[in-house]
Coordinates of C-alpha atoms in Angstrom, one line a residue:
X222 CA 14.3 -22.3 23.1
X223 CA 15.7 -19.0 21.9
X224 CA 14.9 -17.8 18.3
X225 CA 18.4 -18.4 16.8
X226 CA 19.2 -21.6 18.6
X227 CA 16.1 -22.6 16.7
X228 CA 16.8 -21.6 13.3
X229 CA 20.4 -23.0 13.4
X230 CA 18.9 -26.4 14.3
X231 CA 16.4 -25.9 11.4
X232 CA 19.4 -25.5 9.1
X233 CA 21.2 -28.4 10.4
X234 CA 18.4 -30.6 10.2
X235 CA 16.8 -29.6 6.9
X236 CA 19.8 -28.9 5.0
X237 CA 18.5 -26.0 2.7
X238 CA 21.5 -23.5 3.2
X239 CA 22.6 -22.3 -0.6
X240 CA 25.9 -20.1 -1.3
X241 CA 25.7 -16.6 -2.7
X242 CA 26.7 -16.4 -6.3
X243 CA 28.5 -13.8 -7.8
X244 CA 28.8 -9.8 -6.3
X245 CA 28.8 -6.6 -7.9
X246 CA 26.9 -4.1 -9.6
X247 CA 25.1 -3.6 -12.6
X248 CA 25.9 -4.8 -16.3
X249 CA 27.0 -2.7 -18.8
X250 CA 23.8 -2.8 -21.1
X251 CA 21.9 0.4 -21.9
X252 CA 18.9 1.0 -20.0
X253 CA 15.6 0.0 -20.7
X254 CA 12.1 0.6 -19.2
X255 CA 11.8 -1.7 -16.4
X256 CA 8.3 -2.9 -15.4
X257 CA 7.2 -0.8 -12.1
X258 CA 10.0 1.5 -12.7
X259 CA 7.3 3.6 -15.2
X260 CA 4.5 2.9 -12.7
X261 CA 3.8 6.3 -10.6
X262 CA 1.4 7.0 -8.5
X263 CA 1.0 10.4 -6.4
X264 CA -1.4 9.1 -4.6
X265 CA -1.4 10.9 -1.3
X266 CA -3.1 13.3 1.5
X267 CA -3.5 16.6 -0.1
X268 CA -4.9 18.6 2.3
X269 CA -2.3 19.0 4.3
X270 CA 1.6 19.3 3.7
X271 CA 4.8 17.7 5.1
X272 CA 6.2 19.1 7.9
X273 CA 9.8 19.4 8.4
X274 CA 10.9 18.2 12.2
X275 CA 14.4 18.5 12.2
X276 CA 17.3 19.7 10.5
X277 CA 19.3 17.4 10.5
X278 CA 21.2 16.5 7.1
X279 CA 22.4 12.9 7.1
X280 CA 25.2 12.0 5.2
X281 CA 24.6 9.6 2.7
X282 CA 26.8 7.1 0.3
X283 CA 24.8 5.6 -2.5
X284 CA 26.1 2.6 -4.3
X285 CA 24.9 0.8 -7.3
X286 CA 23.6 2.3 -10.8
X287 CA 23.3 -0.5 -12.4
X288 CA 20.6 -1.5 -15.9
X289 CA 18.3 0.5 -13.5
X290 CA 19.9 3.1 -12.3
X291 CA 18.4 2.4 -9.1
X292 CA 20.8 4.3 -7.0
X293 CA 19.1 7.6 -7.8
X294 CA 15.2 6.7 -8.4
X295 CA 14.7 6.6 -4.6
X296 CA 15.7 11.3 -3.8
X297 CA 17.9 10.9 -1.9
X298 CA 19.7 13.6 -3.7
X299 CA 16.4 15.5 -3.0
X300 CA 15.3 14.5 0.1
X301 CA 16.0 18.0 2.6
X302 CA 17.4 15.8 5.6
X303 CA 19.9 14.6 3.3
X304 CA 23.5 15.1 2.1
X305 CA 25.0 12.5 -0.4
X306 CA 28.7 12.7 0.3
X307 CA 29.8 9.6 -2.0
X308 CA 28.7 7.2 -4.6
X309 CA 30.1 4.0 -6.3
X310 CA 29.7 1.6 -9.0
X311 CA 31.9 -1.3 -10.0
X312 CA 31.9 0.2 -13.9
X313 CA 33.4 3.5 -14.1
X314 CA 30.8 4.8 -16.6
X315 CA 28.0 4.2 -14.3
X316 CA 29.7 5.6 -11.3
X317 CA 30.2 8.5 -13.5
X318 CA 26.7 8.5 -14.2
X319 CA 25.1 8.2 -10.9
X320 CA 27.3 10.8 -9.1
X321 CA 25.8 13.5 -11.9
X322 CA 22.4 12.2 -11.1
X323 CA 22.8 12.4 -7.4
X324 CA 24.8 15.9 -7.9
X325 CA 27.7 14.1 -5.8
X326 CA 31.4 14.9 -7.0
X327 CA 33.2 12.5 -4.9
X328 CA 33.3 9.0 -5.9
X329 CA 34.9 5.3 -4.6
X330 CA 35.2 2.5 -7.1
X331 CA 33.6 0.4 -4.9
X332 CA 31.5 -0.4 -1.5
X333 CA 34.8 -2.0 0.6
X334 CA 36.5 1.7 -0.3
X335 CA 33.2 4.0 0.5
X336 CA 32.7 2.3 4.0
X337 CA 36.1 3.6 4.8
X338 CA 34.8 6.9 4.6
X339 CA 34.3 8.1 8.2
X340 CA 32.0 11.0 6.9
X341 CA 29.5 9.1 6.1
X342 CA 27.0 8.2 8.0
X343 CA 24.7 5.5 6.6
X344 CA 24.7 4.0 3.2
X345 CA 22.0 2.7 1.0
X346 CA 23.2 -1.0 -1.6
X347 CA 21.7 -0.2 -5.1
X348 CA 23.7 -3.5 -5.8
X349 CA 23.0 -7.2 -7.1
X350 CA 21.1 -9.6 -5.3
X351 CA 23.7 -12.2 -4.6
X352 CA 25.7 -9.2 -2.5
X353 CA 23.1 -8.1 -0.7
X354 CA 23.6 -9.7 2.6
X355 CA 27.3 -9.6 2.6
X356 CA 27.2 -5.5 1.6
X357 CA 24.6 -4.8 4.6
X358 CA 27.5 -6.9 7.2
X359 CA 30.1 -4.8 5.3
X360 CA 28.3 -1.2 6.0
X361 CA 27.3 -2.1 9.2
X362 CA 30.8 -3.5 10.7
X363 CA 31.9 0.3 9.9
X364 CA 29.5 1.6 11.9
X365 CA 27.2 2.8 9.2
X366 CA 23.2 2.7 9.0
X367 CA 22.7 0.3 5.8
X368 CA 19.6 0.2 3.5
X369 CA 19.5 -2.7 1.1
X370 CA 17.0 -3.4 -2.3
X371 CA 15.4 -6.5 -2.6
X372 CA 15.9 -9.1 -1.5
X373 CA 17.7 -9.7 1.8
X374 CA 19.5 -12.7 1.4
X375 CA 20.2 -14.3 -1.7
X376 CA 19.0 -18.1 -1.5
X377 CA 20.7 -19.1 1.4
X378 CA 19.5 -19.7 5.0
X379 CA 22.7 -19.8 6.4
X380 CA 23.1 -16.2 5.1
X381 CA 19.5 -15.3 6.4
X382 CA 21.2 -15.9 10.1
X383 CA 24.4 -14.3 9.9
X384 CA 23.1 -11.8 8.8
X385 CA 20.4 -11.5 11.5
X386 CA 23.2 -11.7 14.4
X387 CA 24.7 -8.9 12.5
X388 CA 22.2 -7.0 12.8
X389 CA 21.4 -7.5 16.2
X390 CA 25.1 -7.2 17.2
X391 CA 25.3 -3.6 15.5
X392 CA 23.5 -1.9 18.7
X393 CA 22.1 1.9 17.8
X394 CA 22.0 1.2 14.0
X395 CA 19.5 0.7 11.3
X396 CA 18.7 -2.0 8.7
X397 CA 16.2 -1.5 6.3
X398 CA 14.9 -3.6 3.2
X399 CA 13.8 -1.4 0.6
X400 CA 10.5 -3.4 -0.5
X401 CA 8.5 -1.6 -2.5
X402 CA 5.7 -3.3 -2.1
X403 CA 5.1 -1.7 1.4
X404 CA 4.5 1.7 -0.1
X405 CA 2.3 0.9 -2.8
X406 CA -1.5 2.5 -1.9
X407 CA -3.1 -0.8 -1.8
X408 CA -0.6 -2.5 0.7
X409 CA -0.2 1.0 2.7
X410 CA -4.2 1.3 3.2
X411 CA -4.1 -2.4 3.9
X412 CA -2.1 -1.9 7.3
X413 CA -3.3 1.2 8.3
X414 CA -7.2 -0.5 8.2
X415 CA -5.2 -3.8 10.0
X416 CA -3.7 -1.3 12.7
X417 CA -6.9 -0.1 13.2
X418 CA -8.6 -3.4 14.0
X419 CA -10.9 -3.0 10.6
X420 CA -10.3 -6.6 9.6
X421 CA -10.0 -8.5 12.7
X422 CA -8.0 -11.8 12.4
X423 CA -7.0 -12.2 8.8
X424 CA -7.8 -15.5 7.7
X425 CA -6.6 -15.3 3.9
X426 CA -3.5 -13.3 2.1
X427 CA -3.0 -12.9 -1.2
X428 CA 0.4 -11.7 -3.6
X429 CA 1.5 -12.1 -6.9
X430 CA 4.7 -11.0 -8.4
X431 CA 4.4 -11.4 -12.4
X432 CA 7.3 -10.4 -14.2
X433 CA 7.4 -11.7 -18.0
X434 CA 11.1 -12.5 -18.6
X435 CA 10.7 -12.3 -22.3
X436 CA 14.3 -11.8 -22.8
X437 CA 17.7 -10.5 -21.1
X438 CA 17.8 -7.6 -19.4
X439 CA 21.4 -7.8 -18.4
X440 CA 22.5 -8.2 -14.8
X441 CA 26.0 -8.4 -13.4
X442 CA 27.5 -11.8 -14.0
X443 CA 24.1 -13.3 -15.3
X444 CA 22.5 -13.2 -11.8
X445 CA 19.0 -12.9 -12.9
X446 CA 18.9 -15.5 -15.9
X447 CA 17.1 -18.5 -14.9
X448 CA 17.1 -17.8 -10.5
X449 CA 14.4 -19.6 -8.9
X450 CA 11.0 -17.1 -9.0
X451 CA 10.4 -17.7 -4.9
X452 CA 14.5 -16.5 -4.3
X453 CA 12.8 -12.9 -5.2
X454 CA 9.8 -13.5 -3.4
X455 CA 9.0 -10.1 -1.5
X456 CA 7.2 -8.0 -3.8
X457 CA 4.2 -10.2 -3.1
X458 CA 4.7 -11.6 0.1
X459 CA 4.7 -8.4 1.7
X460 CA 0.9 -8.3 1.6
X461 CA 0.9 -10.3 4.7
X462 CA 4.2 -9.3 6.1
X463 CA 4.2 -5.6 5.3
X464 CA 0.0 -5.7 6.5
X465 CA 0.7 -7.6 9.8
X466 CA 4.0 -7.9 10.7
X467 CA 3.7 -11.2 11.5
X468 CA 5.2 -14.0 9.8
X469 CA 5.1 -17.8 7.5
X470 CA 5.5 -20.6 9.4
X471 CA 5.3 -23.7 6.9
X472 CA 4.7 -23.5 3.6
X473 CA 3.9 -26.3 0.4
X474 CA 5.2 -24.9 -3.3
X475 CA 4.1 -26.2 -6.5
X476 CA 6.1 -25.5 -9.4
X477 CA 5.4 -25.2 -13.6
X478 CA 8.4 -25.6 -15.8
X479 CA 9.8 -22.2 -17.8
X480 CA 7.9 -22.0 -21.2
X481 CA 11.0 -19.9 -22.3
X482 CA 13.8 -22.0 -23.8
X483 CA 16.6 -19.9 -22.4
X484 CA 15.2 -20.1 -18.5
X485 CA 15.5 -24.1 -19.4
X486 CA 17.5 -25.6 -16.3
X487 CA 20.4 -27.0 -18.6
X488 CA 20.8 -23.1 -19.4
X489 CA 20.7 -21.4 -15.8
X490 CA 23.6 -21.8 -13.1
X491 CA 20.9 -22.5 -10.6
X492 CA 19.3 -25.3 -12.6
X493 CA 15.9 -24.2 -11.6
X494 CA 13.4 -26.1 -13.8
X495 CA 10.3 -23.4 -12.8
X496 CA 9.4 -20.3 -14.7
X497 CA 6.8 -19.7 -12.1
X498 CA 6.4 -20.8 -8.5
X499 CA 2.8 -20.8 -6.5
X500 CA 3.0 -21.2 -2.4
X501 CA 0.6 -22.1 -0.1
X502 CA 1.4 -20.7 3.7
X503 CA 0.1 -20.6 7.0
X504 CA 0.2 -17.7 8.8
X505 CA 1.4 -17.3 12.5
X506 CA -1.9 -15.7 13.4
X507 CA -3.1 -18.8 12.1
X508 CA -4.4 -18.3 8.5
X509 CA -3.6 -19.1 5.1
X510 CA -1.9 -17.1 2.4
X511 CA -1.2 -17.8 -1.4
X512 CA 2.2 -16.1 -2.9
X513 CA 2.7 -16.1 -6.3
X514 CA 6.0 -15.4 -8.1
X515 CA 6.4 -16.1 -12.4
X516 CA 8.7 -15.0 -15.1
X517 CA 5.8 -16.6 -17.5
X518 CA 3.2 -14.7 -17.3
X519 CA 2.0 -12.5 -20.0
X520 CA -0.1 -9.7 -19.6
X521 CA -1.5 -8.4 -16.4
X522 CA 2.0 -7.8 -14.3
X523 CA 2.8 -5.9 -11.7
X524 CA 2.7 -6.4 -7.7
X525 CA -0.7 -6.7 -6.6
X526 CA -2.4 -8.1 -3.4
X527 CA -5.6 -8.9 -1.3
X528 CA -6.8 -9.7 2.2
X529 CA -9.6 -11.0 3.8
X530 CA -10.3 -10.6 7.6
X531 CA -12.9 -11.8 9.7
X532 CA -14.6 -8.2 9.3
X533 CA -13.6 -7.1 6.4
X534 CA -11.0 -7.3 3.0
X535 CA -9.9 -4.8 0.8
X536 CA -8.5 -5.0 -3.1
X537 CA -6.6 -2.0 -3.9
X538 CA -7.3 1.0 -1.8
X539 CA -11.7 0.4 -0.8
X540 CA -12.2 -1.1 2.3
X541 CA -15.6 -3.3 2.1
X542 CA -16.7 -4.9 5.6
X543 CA -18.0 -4.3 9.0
X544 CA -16.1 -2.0 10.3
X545 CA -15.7 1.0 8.1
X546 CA -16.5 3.2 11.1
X547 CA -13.1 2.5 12.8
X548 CA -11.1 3.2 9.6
X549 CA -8.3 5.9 10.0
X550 CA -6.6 7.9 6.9
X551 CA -6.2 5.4 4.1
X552 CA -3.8 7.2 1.7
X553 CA -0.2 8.0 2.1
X554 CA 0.9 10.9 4.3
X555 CA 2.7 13.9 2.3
X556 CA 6.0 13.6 1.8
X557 CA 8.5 16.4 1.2
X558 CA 8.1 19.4 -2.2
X559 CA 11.7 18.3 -3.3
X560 CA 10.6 14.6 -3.3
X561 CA 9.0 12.6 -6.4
X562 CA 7.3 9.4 -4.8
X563 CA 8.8 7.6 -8.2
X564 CA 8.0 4.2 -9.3
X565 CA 6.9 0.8 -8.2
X566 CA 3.8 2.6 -7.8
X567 CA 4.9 5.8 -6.1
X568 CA 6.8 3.9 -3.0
X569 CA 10.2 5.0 -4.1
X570 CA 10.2 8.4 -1.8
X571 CA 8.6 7.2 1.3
X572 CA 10.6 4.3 1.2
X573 CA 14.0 7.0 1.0
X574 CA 11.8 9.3 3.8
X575 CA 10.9 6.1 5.8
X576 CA 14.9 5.0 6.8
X577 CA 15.8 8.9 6.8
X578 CA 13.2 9.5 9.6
X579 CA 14.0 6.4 11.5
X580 CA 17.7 7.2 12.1
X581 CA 16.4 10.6 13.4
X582 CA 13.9 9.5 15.6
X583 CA 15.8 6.7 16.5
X584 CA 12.9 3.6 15.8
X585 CA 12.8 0.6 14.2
X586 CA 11.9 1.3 10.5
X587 CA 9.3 -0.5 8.6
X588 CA 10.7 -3.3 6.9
X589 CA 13.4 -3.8 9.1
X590 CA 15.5 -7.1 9.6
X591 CA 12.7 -9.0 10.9
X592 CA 10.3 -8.1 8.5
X593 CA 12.8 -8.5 5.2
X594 CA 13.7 -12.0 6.6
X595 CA 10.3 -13.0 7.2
X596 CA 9.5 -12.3 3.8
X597 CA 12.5 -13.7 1.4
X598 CA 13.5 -16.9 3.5
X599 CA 9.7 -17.8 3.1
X600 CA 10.8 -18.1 -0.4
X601 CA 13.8 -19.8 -0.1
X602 CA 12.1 -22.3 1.5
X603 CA 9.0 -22.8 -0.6
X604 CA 11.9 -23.3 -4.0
X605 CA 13.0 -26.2 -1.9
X606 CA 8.9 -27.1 -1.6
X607 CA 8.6 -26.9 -5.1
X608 CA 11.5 -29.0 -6.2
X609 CA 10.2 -31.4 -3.7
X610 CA 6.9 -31.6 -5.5
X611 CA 4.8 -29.9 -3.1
X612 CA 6.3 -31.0 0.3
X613 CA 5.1 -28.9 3.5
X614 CA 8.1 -27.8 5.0
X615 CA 9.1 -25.5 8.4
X616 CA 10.1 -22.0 7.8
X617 CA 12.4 -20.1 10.1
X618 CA 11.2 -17.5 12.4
X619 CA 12.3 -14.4 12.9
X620 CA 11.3 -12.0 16.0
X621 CA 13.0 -9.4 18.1

């Protein structure tokens, strides 16, 4: 049966499709130090240098400033196959703000205006959550290469497969997910020893997400106050995803109510009752994985991962197994002088450099739709899980 014939069945049957709520950009509180955002690391080959293969300058729109300013912490406005033509925000001020960072002078007040823009050629959504899906369809039905933040979709499998056909329908251009987790040493030494054959089968994955919600940060309409933890699930399920490229296929989620009054589901527009969400998965190489997303936890935070093959595991960056012989270059290639590998543990720039070099050589980028839907409608699915108390359920597939 083909893939989406599948999946629409799935939806049908299960009944687990969710609307989008709310679209836009940003809020219009003063920023703050954001967990990851403060975590660099340089990590990288030094030995050698990057080396330019062509020079060609895409044409870049940027939209989305936002509490994070997120628009400009990936260089594009340094990256020397670039040109950012354009850049929007829904709130003047930030608009104004992100165009001086990204040294841009022209500027739409929104996404529907900047896709008009026949100059440009691809575009990358700094934007909320909840518009995530419907501003990648938007870019791409003008024609545009789109990049997206996390996470693809926004709670609803319905969304997960338009989105998918769109995609798919958009022949010669490029969707990436922008999941940082993929460029973070530990997950990027992970794959490379995978690739290699290091670890064998891998018959255990590991992610956790902790993110202390101690308070309001301020997101546009309230999107982030009390949203289920698995609806932002990537950041630690791409340590099987972003290792393998392989997929969940059934998952069971156990759920622990919010200890933080304000997250209480009387006081959140998605009535979620869980501060922190724990799922069980099989694998479709047939193993096991445990993903772990919670606003509760104090302390140790971050996005961390492990995995365990029949050969060999690794935690962080050090390799300890049977096969250390057949291990290729574990740290991150160079990237361009001009570009700072930023935050979220110094993945920022190769994410930027990975979708830039992928509409140049013409390739599928890492992280592309398969991969980004493989990892956040895993979580959509194990929220349902959890609210069911635990109950194994089917998760879509999605292969090209």
């Amino acid at each position: 049966m083909p893939q989406s014939s599948s999946r629409r069945t799935f939806l049908k049957n299960a009944g687990l499709g969710a609307a989008a709520l709310g679209f836009g950009v940003g809020s219009t509180r003063a920023a703050e130090t954001i967990q990851g955002f403060d975590e660099v690391n340089t990590s990288a080959q030094t030995e050698r240098k990057w080396q330019p293969f062509s020079d060609r300058k895409i044409r870049v729109g940027i939209v989305g400033f936002g509490q994070c300013q997120f628009g400009a912490q990936f260089s594009f406005q340094n990256h020397p196959n670039v040109e950012v033509i354009a850049v929007s925000d829904l709130i003047p001020e930030r608009c104004r703000g992100l165009a001086k960072a990204c040294r841009c002078e022209k500027t739409y007040p929104s996404l529907e205006e900047m896709v008009k823009d026949d100059t440009i050629e691809a575009i990358f959504c700094a934007t909320d959550a909840p518009s995530h899906a419907r501003h990648a369809m938007e870019v791409l039905k003008h024609g545009k290469h789109v990049a997206v933040a996390v996470p693809a979709v926004w709670g609803s499998l319905d969304d997960a497969e338009k989105l998918f056909e769109a995609v798919n329908a958009a022949t010669g251009l490029k969707y990436m997910m922008f999941e940082t987790s993929a460029y973070r040493p530990d997950c990027y030494a992970m794959r490379q020893a995978y690739r290699a054959g290091a670890f064998g089968k891998l018959m255990y994955a590991e992610g956790e997400y902790y993110h202390f919600g101690d308070r309001n940060r301020g997101s546009y309409k309230g999107w982030r106050d009390g949203l289920p933890p698995q609806w932002y699930p990537t950041h630690s399920n791409a340590y099987y995803v972003c290792v393998t490229n392989g997929s969940f296929t059934e998952v069971s989620c156990l759920g622990m109510p919010s200890i933080q009054p304000r997250l209480h589901p009387d006081n959140n527009r998605y009535k979620n009752p869980f501060g922190t969400e724990i799922a069980q998965m099989r694998t479709s190489d047939g193993g096991m994985a445990r993903m772990a997303v919670s606003w509760d936890s104090w302390g140790t935070a971050g996005e961390v991962g492990r995995v365990r093959g029949q050969y060999g595991g690794m935690f962080g960056t050090q390799y300890v197994g049977r096969r250390a012989k057949q291990l290729p270059e574990l740290r991150r290639p160079p990237l361009p002088s001009e570009v700072e590998s930023g935050g979220h543990g110094g993945s920022h720039g190769y994410l930027c450099n990975e979708f830039l070099t992928a509409i140049i050589q013409d390739r599928r980028p890492l992280v592309d739709i398969c991969q980004a839907l493989n990892m956040t409608v895993a979580g959509i699915v194990a929220h349902q899980s959890a609210l069911k108390d635990g109950e194994w359920m089917k998760i879509p597939q999605y292969t090209q």
